[in-house]
GROMACS .gro file of C-alpha atoms in nm:
model
  434
    1MET     CA    1  -7.135  -8.046  -1.639
    2ARG     CA    2  -7.135  -7.926  -2.001
    3GLU     CA    3  -7.397  -8.192  -2.072
    4ARG     CA    4  -7.631  -8.033  -1.819
    5LEU     CA    5  -7.592  -7.695  -1.987
    6GLN     CA    6  -7.666  -7.858  -2.322
    7GLU     CA    7  -7.985  -8.010  -2.181
    8LEU     CA    8  -8.102  -7.664  -2.079
    9LYS     CA    9  -8.012  -7.486  -2.402
   10TYR     CA   10  -8.374  -7.487  -2.522
   11ASP     CA   11  -8.475  -7.302  -2.207
   12MET     CA   12  -8.188  -7.057  -2.251
   13LEU     CA   13  -8.306  -6.973  -2.601
   14LYS     CA   14  -8.658  -6.899  -2.477
   15CYS     CA   15  -8.532  -6.577  -2.317
   16ASN     CA   16  -8.665  -6.278  -2.514
   17ARG     CA   17  -8.495  -6.011  -2.303
   18CYS     CA   18  -8.825  -5.896  -2.153
   19ASN     CA   19  -8.633  -5.785  -1.839
   20PHE     CA   20  -8.897  -5.917  -1.596
   21CYS     CA   21  -8.629  -6.126  -1.421
   22LYS     CA   22  -8.493  -5.794  -1.291
   23MET     CA   23  -8.796  -5.630  -1.136
   24ALA     CA   24  -9.085  -5.678  -0.900
   25PRO     CA   25  -9.435  -5.712  -1.053
   26PHE     CA   26  -9.557  -5.372  -1.170
   27PRO     CA   27  -9.867  -5.357  -0.942
   28THR     CA   28  -9.644  -5.402  -0.634
   29ILE     CA   29  -9.393  -5.128  -0.711
   30VAL     CA   30  -9.438  -4.831  -0.479
   31SER     CA   31  -9.116  -4.644  -0.552
   32LYS     CA   32  -8.800  -4.665  -0.761
   33GLN     CA   33  -8.609  -4.771  -0.450
   34TYR     CA   34  -8.807  -5.095  -0.429
   35GLU     CA   35  -8.865  -5.177  -0.797
   36ASP     CA   36  -8.595  -5.444  -0.821
   37ILE     CA   37  -8.621  -5.817  -0.751
   38CYS     CA   38  -8.273  -5.930  -0.865
   39PRO     CA   39  -8.002  -5.844  -0.607
   40ILE     CA   40  -7.712  -5.863  -0.855
   41PHE     CA   41  -7.879  -5.632  -1.103
   42LYS     CA   42  -7.966  -5.389  -0.825
   43HIS     CA   43  -7.599  -5.377  -0.725
   44TYR     CA   44  -7.423  -5.372  -1.065
   45ARG     CA   45  -7.694  -5.243  -1.301
   46MET     CA   46  -7.559  -5.472  -1.573
   47HIS     CA   47  -7.780  -5.712  -1.767
   48GLY     CA   48  -7.506  -5.973  -1.783
   49PHE     CA   49  -7.547  -6.049  -1.412
   50THR     CA   50  -7.920  -6.128  -1.438
   51GLY     CA   51  -8.092  -6.461  -1.501
   52SER     CA   52  -8.128  -6.359  -1.864
   53GLY     CA   53  -7.765  -6.251  -1.892
   54GLN     CA   54  -7.639  -6.577  -1.748
   55SER     CA   55  -7.851  -6.770  -1.997
   56TYR     CA   56  -7.686  -6.586  -2.285
   57ALA     CA   57  -7.343  -6.643  -2.129
   58SER     CA   58  -7.421  -7.016  -2.109
   59ILE     CA   59  -7.518  -7.022  -2.476
   60ALA     CA   60  -7.192  -6.850  -2.566
   61ILE     CA   61  -6.998  -7.115  -2.372
   62LEU     CA   62  -7.186  -7.399  -2.542
   63GLU     CA   63  -7.115  -7.249  -2.883
   64ASP     CA   64  -6.747  -7.197  -2.793
   65ARG     CA   65  -6.772  -6.822  -2.843
   66VAL     CA   66  -6.661  -6.761  -2.484
   67THR     CA   67  -6.401  -6.949  -2.282
   68PRO     CA   68  -6.472  -6.924  -1.908
   69ASP     CA   69  -6.191  -6.833  -1.670
   70GLN     CA   70  -6.138  -6.750  -1.303
   71THR     CA   71  -6.256  -6.391  -1.345
   72PHE     CA   72  -6.577  -6.507  -1.508
   73ALA     CA   73  -6.637  -6.754  -1.222
   74GLU     CA   74  -6.587  -6.485  -0.958
   75GLN     CA   75  -6.834  -6.257  -1.135
   76GLN     CA   76  -7.091  -6.535  -1.160
   77ALA     CA   77  -7.049  -6.601  -0.786
   78ALA     CA   78  -7.235  -6.274  -0.718
   79CYS     CA   79  -7.569  -6.453  -0.769
   80THR     CA   80  -7.741  -6.510  -0.433
   81ALA     CA   81  -7.938  -6.808  -0.574
   82CYS     CA   82  -8.257  -6.650  -0.440
   83GLY     CA   83  -8.472  -6.775  -0.729
   84ALA     CA   84  -8.662  -6.451  -0.784
   85CYS     CA   85  -8.570  -6.458  -1.153
   86THR     CA   86  -8.736  -6.798  -1.186
   87THR     CA   87  -9.053  -6.684  -1.012
   88MET     CA   88  -9.086  -6.393  -1.254
   89CYS     CA   89  -8.980  -6.581  -1.567
   90MET     CA   90  -9.232  -6.860  -1.510
   91HIS     CA   91  -9.509  -6.610  -1.580
   92HIS     CA   92  -9.359  -6.519  -1.918
   93THR     CA   93  -9.147  -6.794  -2.074
   94GLU     CA   94  -9.209  -7.083  -1.831
   95THR     CA   95  -8.835  -7.117  -1.770
   96ASP     CA   96  -8.641  -7.194  -1.453
   97ARG     CA   97  -8.370  -6.928  -1.487
   98LEU     CA   98  -8.201  -7.023  -1.160
   99GLU     CA   99  -8.165  -7.383  -1.278
  100ILE     CA  100  -7.961  -7.246  -1.568
  101ASN     CA  101  -7.759  -7.021  -1.337
  102MET     CA  102  -7.673  -7.315  -1.111
  103ALA     CA  103  -7.589  -7.541  -1.404
  104LEU     CA  104  -7.350  -7.270  -1.522
  105ARG     CA  105  -7.193  -7.247  -1.177
  106GLU     CA  106  -7.157  -7.626  -1.162
  107HIS     CA  107  -6.993  -7.623  -1.506
  108LEU     CA  108  -6.742  -7.361  -1.390
  109VAL     CA  109  -6.656  -7.570  -1.084
  110ASP     CA  110  -6.617  -7.877  -1.305
  111GLU     CA  111  -6.374  -7.679  -1.523
  112GLY     CA  112  -6.171  -7.586  -1.215
  113PHE     CA  113  -6.294  -7.228  -1.177
  114SER     CA  114  -6.430  -7.119  -0.840
  115PRO     CA  115  -6.351  -6.837  -0.597
  116GLU     CA  116  -6.073  -6.939  -0.361
  117VAL     CA  117  -6.294  -6.871  -0.060
  118HIS     CA  118  -6.548  -7.116  -0.202
  119LYS     CA  119  -6.283  -7.382  -0.248
  120LYS     CA  120  -6.174  -7.340   0.113
  121ALA     CA  121  -6.532  -7.350   0.238
  122ILE     CA  122  -6.601  -7.676   0.054
  123GLU     CA  123  -6.284  -7.835   0.191
  124ASN     CA  124  -6.399  -7.740   0.539
  125LEU     CA  125  -6.743  -7.883   0.467
  126LYS     CA  126  -6.593  -8.214   0.355
  127GLN     CA  127  -6.347  -8.240   0.645
  128HIS     CA  128  -6.534  -8.073   0.931
  129ASP     CA  129  -6.899  -8.068   0.815
  130ASN     CA  130  -6.913  -7.688   0.832
  131LEU     CA  131  -6.777  -7.394   0.633
  132TYR     CA  132  -6.532  -7.261   0.888
  133GLY     CA  133  -6.304  -7.549   0.978
  134ASP     CA  134  -6.230  -7.704   1.314
  135LEU     CA  135  -6.480  -7.517   1.531
  136LYS     CA  136  -6.451  -7.545   1.907
  137ILE     CA  137  -6.830  -7.559   1.944
  138SER     CA  138  -6.982  -7.902   1.881
  139PRO     CA  139  -7.305  -7.947   1.679
  140GLY     CA  140  -7.503  -8.035   1.991
  141ALA     CA  141  -7.366  -7.764   2.222
  142TRP     CA  142  -7.673  -7.543   2.177
  143ALA     CA  143  -7.892  -7.800   2.359
  144GLU     CA  144  -7.680  -7.852   2.672
  145GLY     CA  145  -7.890  -7.868   2.986
  146LEU     CA  146  -8.228  -7.904   2.811
  147ASN     CA  147  -8.257  -8.280   2.877
  148LEU     CA  148  -8.375  -8.348   2.525
  149LYS     CA  149  -8.384  -8.704   2.400
  150LYS     CA  150  -8.080  -8.798   2.194
  151PHE     CA  151  -8.098  -9.013   1.882
  152PRO     CA  152  -8.019  -9.293   1.813
  153GLU     CA  153  -7.976  -9.406   2.176
  154GLN     CA  154  -8.322  -9.279   2.265
  155LYS     CA  155  -8.639  -9.266   2.059
  156ALA     CA  156  -8.891  -8.989   2.000
  157LYS     CA  157  -9.171  -8.922   1.754
  158VAL     CA  158  -9.019  -8.596   1.630
  159LEU     CA  159  -8.667  -8.498   1.529
  160LEU     CA  160  -8.564  -8.136   1.576
  161PHE     CA  161  -8.307  -8.056   1.307
  162ALA     CA  162  -8.140  -7.746   1.445
  163GLY     CA  163  -7.897  -7.668   1.162
  164CYS     CA  164  -7.522  -7.608   1.159
  165ALA     CA  165  -7.565  -7.231   1.203
  166THR     CA  166  -7.603  -7.293   1.576
  167ARG     CA  167  -7.226  -7.357   1.586
  168TYR     CA  168  -7.119  -7.011   1.473
  169ASN     CA  169  -7.420  -6.790   1.544
  170ALA     CA  170  -7.487  -6.742   1.915
  171ALA     CA  171  -7.820  -6.564   1.857
  172TYR     CA  172  -7.946  -6.851   1.644
  173ALA     CA  173  -7.826  -7.107   1.897
  174ALA     CA  174  -8.031  -6.920   2.158
  175SER     CA  175  -8.338  -6.928   1.931
  176ALA     CA  176  -8.293  -7.304   1.884
  177ARG     CA  177  -8.296  -7.349   2.261
  178LYS     CA  178  -8.612  -7.142   2.287
  179PHE     CA  179  -8.784  -7.345   2.018
  180ALA     CA  180  -8.694  -7.670   2.194
  181GLU     CA  181  -8.837  -7.530   2.519
  182LEU     CA  182  -9.158  -7.434   2.339
  183LEU     CA  183  -9.194  -7.785   2.198
  184LEU     CA  184  -9.142  -7.938   2.542
  185LYS     CA  185  -9.392  -7.695   2.697
  186ALA     CA  186  -9.649  -7.802   2.436
  187GLY     CA  187  -9.591  -8.170   2.518
  188VAL     CA  188  -9.419  -8.266   2.191
  189ASP     CA  189  -9.218  -8.589   2.206
  190VAL     CA  190  -8.901  -8.446   2.053
  191GLY     CA  191  -8.541  -8.557   2.023
  192ILE     CA  192  -8.221  -8.432   1.859
  193LEU     CA  193  -7.915  -8.580   1.694
  194GLY     CA  194  -7.685  -8.365   1.906
  195ASP     CA  195  -7.323  -8.399   1.802
  196ASP     CA  196  -7.431  -8.647   1.533
  197GLU     CA  197  -7.637  -8.386   1.348
  198PRO     CA  198  -7.491  -8.329   0.999
  199SER     CA  199  -7.489  -8.020   0.783
  200CYS     CA  200  -7.767  -8.035   0.525
  201GLY     CA  201  -7.507  -7.949   0.259
  202LEU     CA  202  -7.678  -7.641   0.118
  203PRO     CA  203  -7.345  -7.448   0.106
  204ALA     CA  204  -7.216  -7.700  -0.148
  205PHE     CA  205  -7.523  -7.656  -0.366
  206TRP     CA  206  -7.496  -7.280  -0.349
  207ARG     CA  207  -7.132  -7.284  -0.457
  208GLY     CA  208  -7.185  -7.519  -0.750
  209TYR     CA  209  -7.020  -7.829  -0.602
  210LYS     CA  210  -7.284  -8.069  -0.727
  211ASP     CA  211  -7.103  -8.395  -0.645
  212VAL     CA  212  -7.037  -8.286  -0.287
  213PHE     CA  213  -7.401  -8.185  -0.246
  214VAL     CA  214  -7.537  -8.508  -0.394
  215ASP     CA  215  -7.315  -8.720  -0.168
  216LYS     CA  216  -7.425  -8.515   0.132
  217ALA     CA  217  -7.793  -8.544   0.035
  218LYS     CA  218  -7.767  -8.923   0.008
  219SER     CA  219  -7.589  -8.970   0.340
  220VAL     CA  220  -7.815  -8.730   0.533
  221THR     CA  221  -8.129  -8.884   0.383
  222GLN     CA  222  -8.016  -9.233   0.487
  223GLN     CA  223  -7.932  -9.113   0.838
  224LEU     CA  224  -8.272  -8.946   0.879
  225ASN     CA  225  -8.467  -9.237   0.732
  226ASP     CA  226  -8.305  -9.476   0.980
  227LEU     CA  227  -8.429  -9.284   1.286
  228GLY     CA  228  -8.786  -9.412   1.272
  229VAL     CA  229  -8.946  -9.074   1.351
  230ASP     CA  230  -9.285  -8.949   1.240
  231LYS     CA  231  -9.168  -8.606   1.131
  232ILE     CA  232  -8.863  -8.383   1.099
  233ILE     CA  233  -8.886  -8.022   1.213
  234CYS     CA  234  -8.628  -7.784   1.069
  235MET     CA  235  -8.543  -7.481   1.276
  236GLY     CA  236  -8.405  -7.286   0.979
  237GLY     CA  237  -8.569  -7.195   0.650
  238SER     CA  238  -8.256  -7.292   0.458
  239CYS     CA  239  -8.244  -7.645   0.600
  240TYR     CA  240  -8.616  -7.683   0.536
  241GLY     CA  241  -8.593  -7.578   0.172
  242THR     CA  242  -8.291  -7.804   0.121
  243LEU     CA  243  -8.436  -8.121   0.272
  244LYS     CA  244  -8.780  -8.068   0.117
  245ALA     CA  245  -8.696  -7.944  -0.231
  246ARG     CA  246  -8.327  -7.948  -0.325
  247TYR     CA  247  -8.266  -8.307  -0.213
  248HIS     CA  248  -8.548  -8.428  -0.435
  249GLU     CA  249  -8.420  -8.221  -0.727
  250TYR     CA  250  -8.063  -8.353  -0.704
  251ALA     CA  251  -8.088  -8.688  -0.527
  252GLU     CA  252  -8.365  -8.822  -0.303
  253LYS     CA  253  -8.555  -8.647  -0.026
  254PRO     CA  254  -8.616  -8.808   0.317
  255ALA     CA  255  -8.905  -9.052   0.334
  256ILE     CA  256  -9.029  -8.877   0.649
  257GLY     CA  257  -9.235  -8.559   0.635
  258VAL     CA  258  -9.025  -8.243   0.665
  259PHE     CA  259  -9.180  -7.946   0.844
  260HIS     CA  260  -9.063  -7.600   0.943
  261ALA     CA  261  -9.074  -7.454   1.292
  262THR     CA  262  -9.332  -7.190   1.192
  263THR     CA  263  -9.576  -7.454   1.064
  264VAL     CA  264  -9.548  -7.646   1.390
  265LEU     CA  265  -9.578  -7.335   1.608
  266ALA     CA  266  -9.881  -7.211   1.416
  267GLU     CA  267 -10.050  -7.548   1.467
  268LEU     CA  268  -9.967  -7.564   1.839
  269ILE     CA  269 -10.096  -7.210   1.890
  270GLY     CA  270 -10.410  -7.278   1.687
  271LYS     CA  271 -10.490  -7.590   1.891
  272GLY     CA  272 -10.436  -7.409   2.220
  273LYS     CA  273 -10.131  -7.614   2.318
  274LEU     CA  274  -9.922  -7.297   2.332
  275ALA     CA  275 -10.095  -7.004   2.500
  276LEU     CA  276  -9.961  -6.663   2.400
  277THR     CA  277 -10.078  -6.439   2.685
  278THR     CA  278  -9.786  -6.204   2.747
  279PRO     CA  279  -9.808  -5.880   2.543
  280VAL     CA  280  -9.511  -5.795   2.322
  281PRO     CA  281  -9.542  -5.420   2.251
  282MET     CA  282  -9.337  -5.388   1.932
  283THR     CA  283  -9.386  -5.279   1.572
  284VAL     CA  284  -9.242  -5.546   1.348
  285THR     CA  285  -9.226  -5.649   0.987
  286TYR     CA  286  -9.162  -5.995   0.847
  287HIS     CA  287  -8.893  -6.093   0.597
  288ASP     CA  288  -8.979  -6.399   0.384
  289PRO     CA  289  -8.661  -6.612   0.355
  290CYS     CA  290  -8.601  -6.734   0.000
  291TYR     CA  291  -8.558  -7.100   0.103
  292LEU     CA  292  -8.861  -7.100   0.330
  293GLY     CA  293  -9.071  -6.929   0.064
  294ARG     CA  294  -9.030  -6.962  -0.312
  295ARG     CA  295  -8.729  -7.197  -0.295
  296SER     CA  296  -8.903  -7.456  -0.077
  297GLU     CA  297  -9.151  -7.534  -0.353
  298PHE     CA  298  -9.136  -7.898  -0.458
  299LYS     CA  299  -9.013  -7.932  -0.815
  300ASN     CA  300  -9.133  -8.228  -1.018
  301LYS     CA  301  -8.881  -8.402  -1.240
  302TRP     CA  302  -9.026  -8.362  -1.587
  303GLN     CA  303  -8.983  -8.638  -1.843
  304GLY     CA  304  -9.107  -8.589  -2.194
  305GLU     CA  305  -9.015  -8.431  -2.523
  306ILE     CA  306  -9.032  -8.092  -2.689
  307LYS     CA  307  -9.254  -8.094  -2.997
  308THR     CA  308  -9.330  -7.837  -3.265
  309ALA     CA  309  -9.677  -7.749  -3.391
  310PHE     CA  310  -9.746  -7.578  -3.724
  311GLY     CA  311  -9.374  -7.569  -3.792
  312GLN     CA  312  -9.310  -7.289  -3.542
  313MET     CA  313  -9.476  -7.337  -3.201
  314ASP     CA  314  -9.277  -7.543  -2.952
  315TYR     CA  315  -9.449  -7.712  -2.662
  316TYR     CA  316  -9.382  -7.970  -2.390
  317ASP     CA  317  -9.544  -8.312  -2.418
  318PRO     CA  318  -9.664  -8.393  -2.157
  319PRO     CA  319  -9.702  -8.038  -2.019
  320LYS     CA  320  -9.464  -7.934  -1.742
  321ARG     CA  321  -9.590  -7.838  -1.398
  322HIS     CA  322  -9.458  -7.487  -1.351
  323ASN     CA  323  -9.344  -7.353  -1.016
  324PHE     CA  324  -9.449  -6.998  -0.941
  325GLY     CA  325  -9.307  -6.987  -0.588
  326THR     CA  326  -9.653  -6.970  -0.434
  327ASP     CA  327  -9.644  -7.304  -0.247
  328GLY     CA  328  -9.380  -7.197   0.005
  329ILE     CA  329  -9.442  -7.115   0.370
  330TYR     CA  330  -9.592  -6.767   0.387
  331ASP     CA  331  -9.914  -6.783   0.587
  332GLU     CA  332  -9.792  -6.960   0.902
  333PRO     CA  333  -9.542  -6.691   1.013
  334ARG     CA  334  -9.807  -6.424   0.962
  335LYS     CA  335 -10.063  -6.625   1.161
  336ILE     CA  336  -9.813  -6.650   1.445
  337LEU     CA  337  -9.747  -6.276   1.445
  338ALA     CA  338 -10.120  -6.206   1.441
  339ALA     CA  339 -10.163  -6.424   1.751
  340ILE     CA  340  -9.908  -6.235   1.961
  341PRO     CA  341 -10.081  -5.982   2.188
  342GLY     CA  342  -9.956  -5.624   2.178
  343LEU     CA  343  -9.769  -5.673   1.852
  344THR     CA  344  -9.815  -5.434   1.558
  345PHE     CA  345  -9.734  -5.596   1.225
  346ASN     CA  346  -9.661  -5.391   0.910
  347GLU     CA  347  -9.597  -5.565   0.579
  348MET     CA  348  -9.311  -5.460   0.353
  349HIS     CA  349  -9.367  -5.389  -0.017
  350ARG     CA  350  -9.195  -5.696  -0.164
  351ILE     CA  351  -9.335  -6.002   0.012
  352ARG     CA  352  -9.416  -6.371  -0.025
  353GLU     CA  353  -9.298  -6.513  -0.361
  354TYR     CA  354  -9.184  -6.166  -0.466
  355ALA     CA  355  -8.982  -6.103  -0.150
  356TRP     CA  356  -8.647  -5.927  -0.173
  357CYS     CA  357  -8.352  -6.150  -0.080
  358CYS     CA  358  -8.146  -6.077   0.234
  359GLY     CA  359  -7.830  -6.109   0.023
  360GLY     CA  360  -7.669  -6.381   0.234
  361GLY     CA  361  -7.729  -6.685   0.010
  362GLY     CA  362  -7.546  -6.844  -0.281
  363GLY     CA  363  -7.203  -6.819  -0.118
  364VAL     CA  364  -7.211  -6.442  -0.168
  365HIS     CA  365  -7.136  -6.380   0.201
  366ASP     CA  366  -6.773  -6.483   0.160
  367ALA     CA  367  -6.714  -6.433  -0.214
  368VAL     CA  368  -6.880  -6.098  -0.289
  369PRO     CA  369  -6.964  -5.935   0.047
  370GLU     CA  370  -7.040  -5.597  -0.112
  371VAL     CA  371  -7.341  -5.752  -0.289
  372GLU     CA  372  -7.461  -5.904   0.038
  373GLN     CA  373  -7.431  -5.571   0.218
  374SER     CA  374  -7.605  -5.358  -0.044
  375THR     CA  375  -7.886  -5.615  -0.072
  376ALA     CA  376  -7.940  -5.638   0.303
  377LEU     CA  377  -7.931  -5.260   0.347
  378ASN     CA  378  -8.199  -5.220   0.084
  379ARG     CA  379  -8.421  -5.462   0.277
  380LEU     CA  380  -8.353  -5.291   0.610
  381GLU     CA  381  -8.446  -4.957   0.452
  382GLU     CA  382  -8.768  -5.112   0.326
  383ALA     CA  383  -8.843  -5.231   0.680
  384ARG     CA  384  -8.795  -4.879   0.815
  385ASP     CA  385  -9.003  -4.739   0.530
  386VAL     CA  386  -9.304  -4.928   0.670
  387LYS     CA  387  -9.233  -4.792   1.023
  388ALA     CA  388  -9.102  -5.117   1.171
  389ASP     CA  389  -8.864  -5.112   1.467
  390CYS     CA  390  -8.779  -5.479   1.428
  391ILE     CA  391  -8.731  -5.709   1.130
  392VAL     CA  392  -8.839  -6.067   1.201
  393SER     CA  393  -8.745  -6.372   0.998
  394ALA     CA  394  -8.718  -6.750   1.028
  395CYS     CA  395  -8.377  -6.824   0.877
  396PRO     CA  396  -8.031  -6.791   1.037
  397TYR     CA  397  -7.871  -6.673   0.713
  398CYS     CA  398  -8.117  -6.385   0.688
  399GLU     CA  399  -8.091  -6.291   1.053
  400ASN     CA  400  -7.710  -6.306   1.057
  401THR     CA  401  -7.691  -6.098   0.739
  402PHE     CA  402  -7.922  -5.829   0.874
  403SER     CA  403  -7.749  -5.820   1.214
  404LEU     CA  404  -7.404  -5.775   1.060
  405THR     CA  405  -7.511  -5.531   0.789
  406LYS     CA  406  -7.721  -5.289   0.993
  407LYS     CA  407  -7.405  -5.180   1.176
  408LYS     CA  408  -7.268  -5.044   0.848
  409SER     CA  409  -7.566  -4.818   0.777
  410ASP     CA  410  -7.521  -4.441   0.796
  411ARG     CA  411  -7.877  -4.412   0.932
  412LYS     CA  412  -7.915  -4.426   1.310
  413GLU     CA  413  -8.264  -4.578   1.290
  414ILE     CA  414  -8.129  -4.866   1.078
  415ARG     CA  415  -7.839  -4.932   1.315
  416GLU     CA  416  -8.082  -4.943   1.608
  417MET     CA  417  -8.329  -5.178   1.439
  418GLN     CA  418  -8.378  -5.511   1.614
  419VAL     CA  419  -8.332  -5.838   1.426
  420LEU     CA  420  -8.516  -6.138   1.573
  421ASP     CA  421  -8.613  -6.490   1.486
  422ILE     CA  422  -8.989  -6.537   1.501
  423VAL     CA  423  -8.929  -6.800   1.770
  424ASP     CA  424  -8.791  -6.526   1.996
  425LEU     CA  425  -9.125  -6.342   1.983
  426VAL     CA  426  -9.329  -6.658   2.049
  427TYR     CA  427  -9.104  -6.734   2.346
  428LYS     CA  428  -9.172  -6.389   2.490
  429ALA     CA  429  -9.547  -6.414   2.428
  430ALA     CA  430  -9.559  -6.757   2.591
  431GLY     CA  431  -9.421  -6.602   2.910
  432LEU     CA  432  -9.097  -6.802   2.907
  433ASP     CA  433  -8.867  -6.501   2.873
  434ALA     CA  434  -8.865  -6.432   3.245
   0.00000   0.00000   0.00000
C-alpha cells in the first residue's frame, strides 16, 4: 500500500498546520468542554494523533525517515475514522485527511503491523462473517415469528438489510423487529435475507484490511444485485454509509438504490401511512452517527492532473468535487422527532456534519477502549448539558457505545440516561408498544 501513500503525498504536503482538523467551527463553540471535533486529540492532546499529524507521519514513512513498527500501528489504531478532520480540512486545504489516515492504516497492515485484537477480529470476519467468532445466534434470529418474506425463495419489492449487530446486541435486534413491524403496518412489501444476510464488511475497512473489504464489497454487491428488488433499506447508519459510499470508493456499489430507515420512516409518516398518535412524554436529543451523516456522502473518483500556474500556484484540472459532509442524512431523523406527539427535542452543540463521534468506530472499541469511553462520555455530558433525559441515534455502534459507557460515569444523571434507537420512539408513537 506504499503506492497509495505516494499517490496522496501531494495532499499530505498541503497541510499547513492550521489546527482546524482538531476543533469545531468557531461560531459553534459554546464552551471549552465542547470545542473539540477530533476524538483522538481530545483524549491525548498530542498533534501527532490528528489528521494533520498522521499526514506528517506518512510523509516521514515515504521519505524513509521513520520505520513503522507494532507500537506505531497500535497508536494509529486510536483513530475512530469518524471523518471530522476531513469535513474541517475541506474548508481550508481541500484535502481528505481521513483518506490519508486510512491509507496509512492499510500500509501498516500490508507491512504486517496491526493490533492483535484487530487480527483476531478479521480472522473471525473471514471465517464466521462477524467479529466475534462462532456465535450461537444466527443472522436471521432477530426476525423469528414475524412472517417476513425470505429471499431468494420469496420475492418482495424491498429488502430490509438488518446488519450483523443484531447477532450480538439484543437491544438493536429488538429495534430491527420493531422497524420490520412498522414497515408491515405501513403496507410495505418487504423481505429479508435471514440467515443468508452477510456482514457489510465495514469492520475490515475500519481496521485497514483493504483486500478483505474489497472482496466483501464485491461479493455483497453481487448478492444484492441478484435479488431483483427496487430498493434496499439499511437499519443501521454504518451499513448505510458502507453500501452507499465506501463500496463505491473501494469497489462498486449496489446497482439498487440504498436507503436508510429514517428516510423511509419520514416518508411514510409524511404520507400518512404511519400515524403517530400516541404521546411520548420525553426530553430527548439526537446524536448524528458519523456513517449516517458526513461519512455517507458519495465521493466521486477524481481523474485528472495537478498543474501549476505562475510557477507557484497548484490546482486540479479538472477541478475536484469537494465533500463537505453536508449531503448526509440529517433532516429526516429530526422530522421524525418533530412528528412524535409529547416529545421535547433539544439539539446538542455539535451537530450534523460537525457532530462529535460516539467513539465506537474505526476498530477503537477493541483496540483502544479508553479512547472510546472518553469520547462517548463527552457526548453523554453534552446531551445532559442540553437537559436531555434520553440520547437517540440511528446506528447500533453509537447506541451500544453509549449504553456501555454511561455505566462508567461518576454522574448519576449520566448513568440514568436512556439510550434509544429512533425506531423505538416511532414504535411507541405508532401505538405498537402495548
